[in-house]
Coordinates of C-alpha atoms in Angstrom, one line a residue:
M43 CA -9.1 7.9 -17.0
R44 CA -10.7 10.7 -14.9
G45 CA -14.0 8.6 -14.9
L46 CA -12.1 5.6 -13.6
F47 CA -10.7 7.6 -10.7
L48 CA -14.1 8.9 -9.9
K49 CA -15.6 5.4 -9.9
D50 CA -13.0 4.2 -7.6
F51 CA -13.4 7.2 -5.3
Y52 CA -17.1 6.4 -4.8
Q53 CA -16.2 2.8 -4.1
Y54 CA -13.7 3.8 -1.5
K55 CA -16.3 5.9 0.2
Q56 CA -18.7 3.0 0.4
Y57 CA -16.4 0.1 1.1
C58 CA -13.3 1.4 2.8
R59 CA -14.5 3.7 5.5
L60 CA -13.3 1.2 8.1
F61 CA -9.7 1.8 7.0
F62 CA -9.9 5.5 7.9
L63 CA -11.4 4.7 11.2
M64 CA -8.7 2.2 12.0
V65 CA -5.8 4.6 11.2
I66 CA -7.0 7.4 13.5
P67 CA -6.1 5.5 16.8
L68 CA -2.7 4.6 15.2
F69 CA -2.0 8.3 14.5
L70 CA -3.0 9.1 18.1
V71 CA -0.5 6.6 19.4
L72 CA 2.2 8.1 17.1
S73 CA 1.4 11.6 18.3
F74 CA 1.2 11.0 22.1
S75 CA 3.4 8.0 22.8
A76 CA 6.6 8.8 24.7
N77 CA 8.8 6.4 22.7
G78 CA 7.3 6.9 19.2
G79 CA 4.9 3.9 19.4
N80 CA 5.4 0.4 18.2
T81 CA 7.1 0.1 14.8
F82 CA 4.6 -2.4 13.6
L83 CA 1.6 -0.2 14.4
L84 CA 3.3 2.7 12.6
F85 CA 3.8 0.8 9.3
Y86 CA 0.6 -1.2 9.4
P87 CA -1.5 1.6 7.8
A88 CA 1.0 1.7 4.9
M89 CA 0.4 -2.0 4.3
L90 CA -3.4 -1.5 4.5
A91 CA -3.2 1.4 2.0
G92 CA -1.4 -0.8 -0.5
M93 CA -4.1 -3.4 -0.1
M94 CA -7.2 -1.1 -0.4
P95 CA -7.3 -1.2 -4.3
M96 CA -7.3 -5.0 -4.0
T97 CA -10.5 -4.8 -1.9
I98 CA -12.1 -2.6 -4.6
M99 CA -11.0 -5.1 -7.3
A100 CA -12.7 -7.9 -5.4
Y101 CA -16.0 -6.0 -5.5
E102 CA -15.5 -5.2 -9.2
E103 CA -14.9 -8.9 -9.9
K104 CA -18.1 -9.8 -8.0
D105 CA -20.1 -7.3 -10.0
R106 CA -18.4 -8.4 -13.3
W107 CA -16.9 -5.0 -13.9
D108 CA -13.8 -6.7 -15.3
V109 CA -15.9 -8.1 -18.1
Y110 CA -18.2 -5.1 -18.7
S111 CA -15.2 -2.7 -18.8
R112 CA -13.9 -4.4 -21.9
L113 CA -17.0 -3.1 -23.8
L114 CA -16.2 0.5 -22.8
P115 CA -13.7 2.9 -24.6
Y116 CA -11.0 2.3 -22.0
R117 CA -7.6 1.1 -22.7
I118 CA -6.4 -2.0 -20.9
S119 CA -3.5 0.1 -19.6
W120 CA -5.9 2.6 -18.1
L121 CA -7.8 -0.1 -16.2
V122 CA -4.6 -1.3 -14.6
S123 CA -2.9 2.0 -14.1
V124 CA -5.7 3.5 -12.1
K125 CA -5.1 0.9 -9.4
Y126 CA -1.3 1.5 -9.3
L127 CA -1.8 5.3 -9.4
T128 CA -4.2 5.0 -6.5
V129 CA -1.6 3.1 -4.5
L130 CA 0.9 5.8 -5.1
L131 CA -1.6 8.5 -4.1
L132 CA -2.7 6.8 -0.9
N133 CA 0.9 6.1 0.2
F134 CA 1.9 9.7 -0.6
I135 CA -0.9 11.1 1.6
L136 CA -0.2 8.6 4.4
L137 CA 3.5 9.4 4.2
M138 CA 2.9 13.1 4.4
V139 CA 0.6 12.7 7.4
I140 CA 2.9 10.4 9.4
L141 CA 6.0 12.4 8.7
G142 CA 4.2 15.6 9.5
L143 CA 3.1 14.2 12.9
M144 CA 6.6 13.0 13.7
V145 CA 8.2 16.3 12.7
L146 CA 5.7 18.2 14.9
K147 CA 6.3 15.8 17.8
L148 CA 10.1 16.2 17.4
A149 CA 9.7 20.0 17.4
V150 CA 7.7 19.9 20.6
R151 CA 10.2 17.6 22.3
T152 CA 13.1 19.7 21.0
S153 CA 15.0 16.5 20.4
L154 CA 16.2 14.7 17.3
D155 CA 15.4 11.3 18.8
N156 CA 12.1 10.0 17.5
G157 CA 12.3 7.0 19.9
M158 CA 12.1 4.4 17.1
G159 CA 15.7 3.9 16.2
Y160 CA 15.3 5.2 12.6
S161 CA 16.0 8.5 11.1
L162 CA 13.0 10.3 9.4
P163 CA 14.4 9.5 5.9
G164 CA 14.6 5.9 7.0
I165 CA 11.1 5.9 8.2
A166 CA 10.0 7.5 4.9
V167 CA 11.7 4.7 3.0
I168 CA 10.2 1.9 5.2
L169 CA 6.7 3.5 4.7
L170 CA 7.2 3.7 1.0
S171 CA 8.5 0.2 0.7
T172 CA 5.8 -1.2 2.9
G173 CA 3.1 0.5 0.9
L174 CA 4.5 -0.5 -2.6
L175 CA 5.9 -3.9 -2.2
G176 CA 2.7 -5.6 -1.3
P177 CA 0.8 -4.4 -4.4
A178 CA 3.9 -5.0 -6.5
L179 CA 3.9 -8.7 -5.5
L180 CA 0.2 -9.3 -5.5
Y181 CA -1.4 -7.2 -8.2
P182 CA 0.0 -9.0 -11.2
F183 CA -1.6 -12.2 -10.0
C184 CA -4.9 -10.4 -9.3
F185 CA -5.0 -9.1 -12.9
R186 CA -4.0 -12.4 -14.3
N187 CA -6.1 -14.9 -12.3
G188 CA -8.6 -12.7 -10.4
V189 CA -8.6 -11.5 -6.8
E190 CA -10.3 -14.6 -5.4
K191 CA -7.4 -16.8 -6.6
A192 CA -4.8 -14.4 -5.2
R193 CA -6.3 -14.3 -1.7
M194 CA -4.0 -17.0 -0.4
M195 CA -1.0 -15.1 -1.6
R196 CA -2.4 -12.0 0.2
M197 CA -2.6 -13.9 3.5
I198 CA 0.9 -15.2 3.1
Y199 CA 2.2 -11.6 2.5
I200 CA 0.4 -10.3 5.6
I201 CA 1.8 -13.1 7.7
I202 CA 5.3 -12.4 6.5
Y203 CA 4.9 -8.7 7.0
C204 CA 3.6 -9.1 10.5
A205 CA 6.5 -11.4 11.3
I206 CA 9.1 -9.0 10.0
G207 CA 7.5 -6.1 11.8
G208 CA 7.3 -8.0 15.1
I209 CA 10.9 -9.2 14.9
S210 CA 12.2 -5.7 14.0
S211 CA 10.3 -4.1 16.9
G212 CA 11.6 -6.8 19.3
L213 CA 15.2 -6.3 18.2
I214 CA 14.9 -2.5 18.7
E215 CA 13.2 -2.8 22.1
Y216 CA 15.4 -5.5 23.6
T217 CA 18.7 -5.3 21.8
E218 CA 18.6 -1.8 20.2
L219 CA 19.6 -3.6 17.0
S220 CA 17.8 -4.1 13.7
P221 CA 18.8 -5.1 10.2
L222 CA 16.6 -2.2 9.1
K223 CA 19.0 0.3 10.7
L224 CA 20.7 0.2 7.3
L225 CA 18.0 2.7 6.4
N226 CA 19.7 5.3 8.6
Q227 CA 22.6 5.4 6.1
P228 CA 21.9 7.6 3.0
I229 CA 23.2 4.9 0.6
G230 CA 21.2 2.1 2.3
A231 CA 18.0 4.2 2.2
A232 CA 18.6 5.1 -1.5
L233 CA 19.2 1.5 -2.5
I234 CA 16.2 0.1 -0.7
G235 CA 13.9 2.9 -1.8
G236 CA 15.1 2.7 -5.4
A237 CA 14.7 -1.1 -5.4
S238 CA 11.1 -0.8 -4.1
M239 CA 10.2 1.7 -6.8
T240 CA 11.8 -0.4 -9.5
I241 CA 9.9 -3.5 -8.4
F242 CA 6.7 -1.5 -8.3
F243 CA 7.0 -0.2 -11.8
L244 CA 8.1 -3.6 -13.2
S245 CA 5.0 -5.0 -11.6
W246 CA 2.9 -2.3 -13.2
A247 CA 4.1 -3.2 -16.6
L248 CA 3.7 -6.9 -16.0
S249 CA 0.1 -6.4 -14.8
I250 CA -0.8 -4.5 -18.0
K251 CA 0.7 -7.4 -20.0
W252 CA -1.1 -10.1 -18.1
Y253 CA -4.4 -8.3 -18.0
R254 CA -4.3 -7.8 -21.8
E255 CA -3.7 -11.5 -22.3
R256 CA -6.4 -12.6 -19.8
E257 CA -9.4 -14.4 -21.1
F258 CA -12.9 -13.9 -19.6

């Protein structure tokens, strides 16, 4: 599996440089904004990180890697797992960077208010859920039908995500209310985080099953 990770690493360097350039301004907003920045802009990188392996899968499909890989001594479960493990790794790195910036900012301000209406654990759960639910919902269809056929579902997911992010930001800004404030409660955060992880791992197992049954 080490070779599969190395292959994906080289592909990320070639095809996904724009992602890293896009998140730098968002991190600057997070670091210097007086009120913590727009909620949508904060969680948008997590959504993109979850979609990055799907971009790599599209290039692999174009180059017929999905067919060629069946001739190599790789297990089907490895070919699928490397994408899910990459999602976990990318989201973990992103989570550490964002939370580190917010903790630093709170230390400088000597205030426990991050200006966003969420506690830091709540923000961590939202980031985790945002980064994992997209792949969990889309990847099984990518492995079963191919990335091209799953593009419409990807667009629907992005539209729904943007709508939820915009509504939540508006509720916080104008009414100081948000259904996501449940994340400030330990039980609520644990339930939402646990549900996201469960859905992600169920999706992982389903993708392996469907990819094993897929015909080329």
